[in-house]
Short mmCIF file of C-alpha atoms in Angstrom, two decimals:
data_model
loop_
_atom_site.label_atom_id
_atom_site.label_comp_id
_atom_site.label_asym_id
_atom_site.label_seq_id
_atom_site.Cartn_x
_atom_site.Cartn_y
_atom_site.Cartn_z
CA MET A 1 -32.49 25.23 -26.65
CA PHE A 2 -28.76 25.53 -27.52
CA ARG A 3 -27.88 26.03 -23.88
CA SER A 4 -30.06 23.06 -22.88
CA ALA A 5 -28.37 20.82 -25.45
CA ASP A 6 -24.94 21.97 -24.24
CA ALA A 7 -25.96 21.26 -20.67
CA ARG A 8 -27.14 17.77 -21.57
CA LEU A 9 -23.92 17.10 -23.47
CA GLY A 10 -21.83 18.33 -20.57
CA TRP A 11 -23.80 16.21 -18.10
CA GLY A 12 -23.40 13.13 -20.34
CA LEU A 13 -19.64 13.61 -20.65
CA THR A 14 -19.28 14.16 -16.92
CA ALA A 15 -21.31 11.03 -16.17
CA ALA A 16 -19.31 8.99 -18.70
CA LEU A 17 -15.99 10.19 -17.24
CA GLY A 18 -17.24 9.49 -13.70
CA LEU A 19 -18.19 5.93 -14.65
CA LEU A 20 -14.98 5.23 -16.53
CA PRO A 21 -12.76 4.36 -13.48
CA PRO A 22 -15.11 1.73 -11.99
CA ILE A 23 -15.81 0.28 -15.45
CA ALA A 24 -12.03 0.08 -16.06
CA VAL A 25 -11.45 -1.68 -12.70
CA VAL A 26 -14.23 -4.23 -13.39
CA ALA A 27 -12.97 -4.80 -16.94
CA LEU A 28 -9.38 -5.28 -15.76
CA GLY A 29 -10.46 -7.68 -13.03
CA GLY A 30 -12.54 -9.61 -15.52
CA PHE A 31 -9.59 -9.85 -17.91
CA MET A 32 -7.32 -11.17 -15.14
CA LEU A 33 -9.87 -13.80 -14.08
CA ALA A 34 -10.53 -14.88 -17.65
CA SER A 35 -6.80 -15.21 -18.24
CA ALA A 36 -6.49 -17.26 -15.06
CA LEU A 37 -9.12 -19.84 -16.13
CA THR A 38 -6.48 -22.22 -17.52
CA ALA A 39 -4.78 -22.42 -14.12
CA LEU A 40 -8.10 -22.72 -12.31
CA ARG A 41 -9.13 -25.59 -14.58
CA GLN A 42 -5.92 -27.53 -14.71
CA VAL A 43 -4.44 -26.96 -11.24
CA PRO A 44 -6.40 -28.31 -8.24
CA ILE A 45 -7.48 -25.73 -5.73
CA ALA A 46 -5.51 -27.56 -3.03
CA GLU A 47 -2.40 -27.16 -5.13
CA LEU A 48 -3.00 -23.47 -5.72
CA ALA A 49 -3.36 -23.03 -1.96
CA SER A 50 -0.23 -25.04 -1.20
CA ALA A 51 3.13 -23.70 0.08
CA THR A 52 5.18 -24.57 -3.01
CA TRP A 53 5.73 -22.13 -5.86
CA SER A 54 8.05 -23.85 -8.37
CA PRO A 55 6.93 -23.34 -11.97
CA LEU A 56 9.76 -25.53 -13.31
CA ALA A 57 8.36 -28.41 -11.29
CA GLY A 58 4.78 -27.56 -12.25
CA ARG A 59 3.93 -26.38 -8.73
CA PHE A 60 1.86 -23.24 -8.48
CA GLY A 61 1.06 -22.78 -4.82
CA LEU A 62 0.24 -19.15 -4.16
CA LEU A 63 0.44 -19.35 -0.37
CA PRO A 64 4.14 -18.30 -0.05
CA LEU A 65 3.55 -15.35 -2.40
CA ILE A 66 0.46 -14.19 -0.50
CA LEU A 67 2.24 -14.58 2.84
CA GLY A 68 5.31 -12.81 1.54
CA THR A 69 3.10 -9.88 0.40
CA ALA A 70 1.14 -9.66 3.64
CA THR A 71 4.11 -10.18 5.97
CA SER A 72 6.32 -7.57 4.28
CA THR A 73 3.47 -5.02 4.26
CA VAL A 74 2.45 -5.57 7.88
CA LEU A 75 6.03 -5.43 9.19
CA ALA A 76 6.68 -2.29 7.13
CA LEU A 77 3.59 -0.73 8.67
CA LEU A 78 4.87 -1.56 12.17
CA LEU A 79 7.90 0.56 11.36
CA ALA A 80 6.21 3.29 9.38
CA VAL A 81 3.26 4.05 11.63
CA PRO A 82 5.18 5.11 14.75
CA LEU A 83 7.66 7.20 12.76
CA GLY A 84 5.02 8.73 10.59
CA LEU A 85 2.65 9.42 13.48
CA ALA A 86 5.42 11.16 15.43
CA ALA A 87 6.22 13.31 12.40
CA ALA A 88 2.56 14.07 11.75
CA LEU A 89 1.98 15.06 15.40
CA TYR A 90 4.93 17.43 15.34
CA LEU A 91 3.81 19.07 12.11
CA ALA A 92 0.17 19.34 13.21
CA LEU A 93 0.72 20.58 16.77
CA TYR A 94 4.08 22.20 17.14
CA ALA A 95 5.61 23.22 13.81
CA GLY A 96 5.25 26.77 12.53
CA PRO A 97 3.59 27.45 9.16
CA ARG A 98 6.89 27.73 7.27
CA THR A 99 8.33 24.59 8.84
CA ARG A 100 5.13 22.72 8.16
CA ALA A 101 5.04 23.80 4.55
CA ALA A 102 8.66 22.85 3.94
CA ALA A 103 8.29 19.51 5.72
CA ASP A 104 5.08 18.66 3.86
CA ALA A 105 6.85 19.38 0.60
CA ALA A 106 9.84 17.21 1.54
CA VAL A 107 7.58 14.33 2.67
CA ALA A 108 5.54 14.57 -0.55
CA LEU A 109 8.74 14.54 -2.58
CA LEU A 110 9.98 11.43 -0.77
CA GLY A 111 6.57 9.84 -1.29
CA GLY A 112 6.76 10.51 -5.01
CA MET A 113 10.28 9.15 -5.38
CA PRO A 114 10.52 6.50 -8.18
CA SER A 115 10.51 2.96 -6.92
CA VAL A 116 13.74 2.12 -8.72
CA VAL A 117 15.54 4.87 -6.83
CA ILE A 118 14.42 3.48 -3.51
CA GLY A 119 15.40 0.04 -4.68
CA LEU A 120 18.90 1.22 -5.59
CA TRP A 121 19.23 2.72 -2.11
CA GLY A 122 18.14 -0.59 -0.62
CA MET A 123 20.66 -2.52 -2.75
CA THR A 124 23.47 -0.17 -1.74
CA TRP A 125 22.82 0.24 1.98
CA ILE A 126 20.53 -2.55 3.21
CA VAL A 127 21.31 -5.68 1.21
CA PRO A 128 25.05 -5.69 2.21
CA ALA A 129 23.88 -6.00 5.87
CA THR A 130 20.81 -8.24 5.56
CA GLY A 131 21.30 -10.01 2.22
CA ASN A 132 18.44 -10.30 -0.21
CA SER A 133 15.74 -11.00 2.30
CA LEU A 134 12.39 -10.24 3.83
CA ALA A 135 14.15 -7.80 6.19
CA ALA A 136 15.51 -5.80 3.31
CA ALA A 137 12.07 -5.72 1.63
CA VAL A 138 10.46 -4.56 4.89
CA LEU A 139 12.93 -1.65 5.31
CA VAL A 140 12.50 -0.56 1.71
CA LEU A 141 8.73 -0.74 1.97
CA ALA A 142 8.78 1.18 5.25
CA LEU A 143 10.67 3.97 3.60
CA MET A 144 8.17 4.02 0.73
CA ILE A 145 4.94 4.01 2.83
CA THR A 146 6.03 6.31 5.66
CA PRO A 147 5.51 9.52 3.62
CA THR A 148 2.07 8.38 2.46
CA PHE A 149 1.01 7.59 6.02
CA THR A 150 2.53 10.83 7.38
CA LEU A 151 0.58 13.03 4.95
CA LEU A 152 -2.74 11.17 5.46
CA ALA A 153 -2.34 11.03 9.25
CA GLY A 154 -1.41 14.69 9.32
CA ALA A 155 -4.58 15.54 7.47
CA ALA A 156 -6.60 13.56 10.02
CA LEU A 157 -4.86 15.27 12.94
CA ARG A 158 -5.47 18.72 11.54
CA GLN A 159 -9.20 18.03 11.54
CA VAL A 160 -9.23 17.86 15.31
CA PRO A 161 -10.66 21.10 16.75
CA ALA A 162 -7.94 23.43 18.00
CA SER A 163 -10.09 24.10 21.04
CA LEU A 164 -9.43 20.60 22.25
CA VAL A 165 -5.66 21.17 22.41
CA GLU A 166 -6.10 24.63 23.89
CA ALA A 167 -8.37 23.28 26.61
CA ALA A 168 -5.88 20.57 27.51
CA ARG A 169 -3.08 23.09 27.72
CA ALA A 170 -5.20 25.51 29.75
CA LEU A 171 -5.84 22.76 32.27
CA GLY A 172 -2.14 22.21 32.58
CA LEU A 173 -2.37 18.61 31.39
CA GLY A 174 0.92 18.67 29.58
CA GLU A 175 1.85 18.27 25.93
CA ASP A 176 1.93 14.51 26.14
CA VAL A 177 -1.66 14.42 27.33
CA ALA A 178 -2.71 16.95 24.63
CA ALA A 179 -1.05 14.85 21.98
CA ALA A 180 -2.77 11.69 23.29
CA LEU A 181 -6.18 13.45 23.20
CA VAL A 182 -5.57 14.53 19.59
CA VAL A 183 -4.57 11.03 18.57
CA ARG A 184 -7.63 9.54 20.31
CA HIS A 185 -9.93 12.03 18.59
CA ALA A 186 -8.36 11.33 15.19
CA ARG A 187 -7.93 7.57 15.67
CA TRP A 188 -10.26 6.47 12.89
CA GLY A 189 -8.60 8.82 10.40
CA ILE A 190 -5.17 7.52 11.51
CA LEU A 191 -6.26 3.94 11.12
CA GLY A 192 -7.61 4.83 7.65
CA ALA A 193 -4.28 6.45 6.80
CA ALA A 194 -2.41 3.30 7.81
CA THR A 195 -4.77 1.13 5.81
CA LEU A 196 -4.44 3.26 2.67
CA ALA A 197 -0.65 3.41 3.06
CA ALA A 198 -0.70 -0.38 3.13
CA THR A 199 -2.06 -0.45 -0.43
CA ARG A 200 1.24 0.91 -1.69
CA GLY A 201 3.09 -1.88 0.10
CA LEU A 202 0.76 -4.49 -1.29
CA GLY A 203 1.19 -3.25 -4.86
CA GLU A 204 4.93 -2.43 -4.84
CA ALA A 205 7.01 -4.54 -7.22
CA VAL A 206 10.14 -2.86 -8.56
CA ALA A 207 11.88 -1.77 -5.35
CA VAL A 208 10.99 -4.97 -3.49
CA SER A 209 12.15 -7.18 -6.40
CA MET A 210 15.57 -5.51 -6.20
CA VAL A 211 16.18 -6.48 -2.57
CA ALA A 212 13.91 -9.43 -1.60
CA GLY A 213 15.64 -12.28 -3.38
CA ASN A 214 12.51 -13.41 -5.23
CA VAL A 215 12.39 -17.01 -4.02
CA GLY A 216 8.96 -18.51 -3.41
CA ASN A 217 9.64 -19.69 0.12
CA LEU A 218 7.49 -19.22 3.22
CA PRO A 219 8.55 -15.94 4.79
CA SER A 220 11.63 -15.88 6.99
CA LEU A 221 13.05 -12.56 8.21
CA LEU A 222 16.59 -13.13 7.00
CA GLY A 223 15.73 -15.43 4.10
CA PRO A 224 14.83 -14.52 0.51
CA VAL A 225 11.14 -14.01 -0.15
CA ALA A 226 8.87 -13.41 -3.09
CA THR A 227 5.65 -11.44 -3.17
CA LEU A 228 2.77 -11.62 -5.59
CA THR A 229 3.96 -8.50 -7.44
CA THR A 230 7.67 -9.36 -7.53
CA THR A 231 6.86 -12.76 -8.96
CA LEU A 232 4.83 -11.07 -11.70
CA ILE A 233 7.59 -8.69 -12.64
CA VAL A 234 10.34 -11.34 -12.53
CA GLU A 235 8.57 -14.29 -14.18
CA PHE A 236 5.87 -12.99 -16.49
CA ASP A 237 8.03 -12.30 -19.58
CA GLY A 238 9.18 -15.87 -19.96
CA ALA A 239 6.02 -17.61 -18.74
CA THR A 240 3.80 -19.68 -20.97
CA GLY A 241 0.76 -21.93 -20.64
CA VAL A 242 -0.35 -22.79 -17.10
CA HIS A 243 2.54 -20.79 -15.62
CA ARG A 244 1.37 -17.61 -17.30
CA SER A 245 -2.23 -18.30 -16.36
CA ALA A 246 -1.20 -18.82 -12.71
CA LEU A 247 0.54 -15.41 -12.83
CA TYR A 248 -2.70 -13.85 -14.04
CA LEU A 249 -4.37 -15.47 -11.02
CA ALA A 250 -1.72 -13.92 -8.80
CA ALA A 251 -2.44 -10.54 -10.36
CA ALA A 252 -6.18 -11.02 -9.67
CA VAL A 253 -5.34 -11.82 -6.01
CA VAL A 254 -3.28 -8.62 -5.79
CA MET A 255 -6.18 -6.61 -7.20
CA ALA A 256 -8.60 -8.15 -4.72
CA LEU A 257 -6.31 -7.49 -1.76
CA ILE A 258 -5.72 -3.90 -2.72
CA ALA A 259 -9.42 -3.29 -3.40
CA ALA A 260 -10.42 -4.73 -0.03
CA VAL A 261 -7.76 -2.81 1.93
CA SER A 262 -8.52 0.42 0.03
CA LEU A 263 -12.24 0.15 0.75
CA ALA A 264 -11.55 -0.52 4.41
CA GLY A 265 -9.27 2.53 4.53
CA ARG A 266 -11.89 4.78 2.95
CA SER A 267 -14.52 3.48 5.35
CA LEU A 268 -12.28 4.29 8.32
CA GLN A 269 -11.54 7.79 6.99
CA ARG A 270 -15.25 8.48 6.57
CA ARG A 271 -15.88 7.31 10.09
CA GLY A 272 -13.16 9.65 11.31
CA ARG A 273 -14.75 12.61 9.53
CA SER A 274 -18.24 11.84 10.84
#
């Protein structure tokens, strides 16, 4: 009886802990939406979807913030994916065990680097050349998401049967053909890795706010730009009333974007493993 009671208690605790993350996400999303009700009631939907974000003028168009977020993330992926895929291919197919272990550790260390450190690097080396701009934000984001993509893509590549590579080499097809076959076989996992890496770009605030300029304009490569998250970090402390409620709405949009992209990435990864 004692063991049975302990088992039931353990099962109950495990179930409660397992349900805690989704409950927390739903509760957080509900809080954001509830806090955004003032903006949703007082600001017309057409205004919220407009291209002007100027709280001092009472304009709360989220379009430039959404486009700034999406554009910076997509452009960063266009830089990060080729570099990360090349590194992942080398580590998966050609590097020895010691080299792979050392490189994986270095990539993981770079991926875990605090955002403010990456932001300081961007302010020191990128901003003098590009100014506070979308270009600077893209380069900083690319540096931040490349390690994440490299590790996830490497895991997908290492799931490809070694016999596939050995057969290609035995047929004398060349290393480039062997690499292409591996990439084709792991394509869904690689796409999933890129999608999951994008979630870091979508949610990044500190480093981007240090280099982007934080002006709510429609994105221009060499012009200042604001994203949903940089606007939150820069404006929330002094915001009141409708302005603060609109920022909660921006936070809810960020959550929805990250949730959608993350679910898509997990789905692609599962397809790659099947």
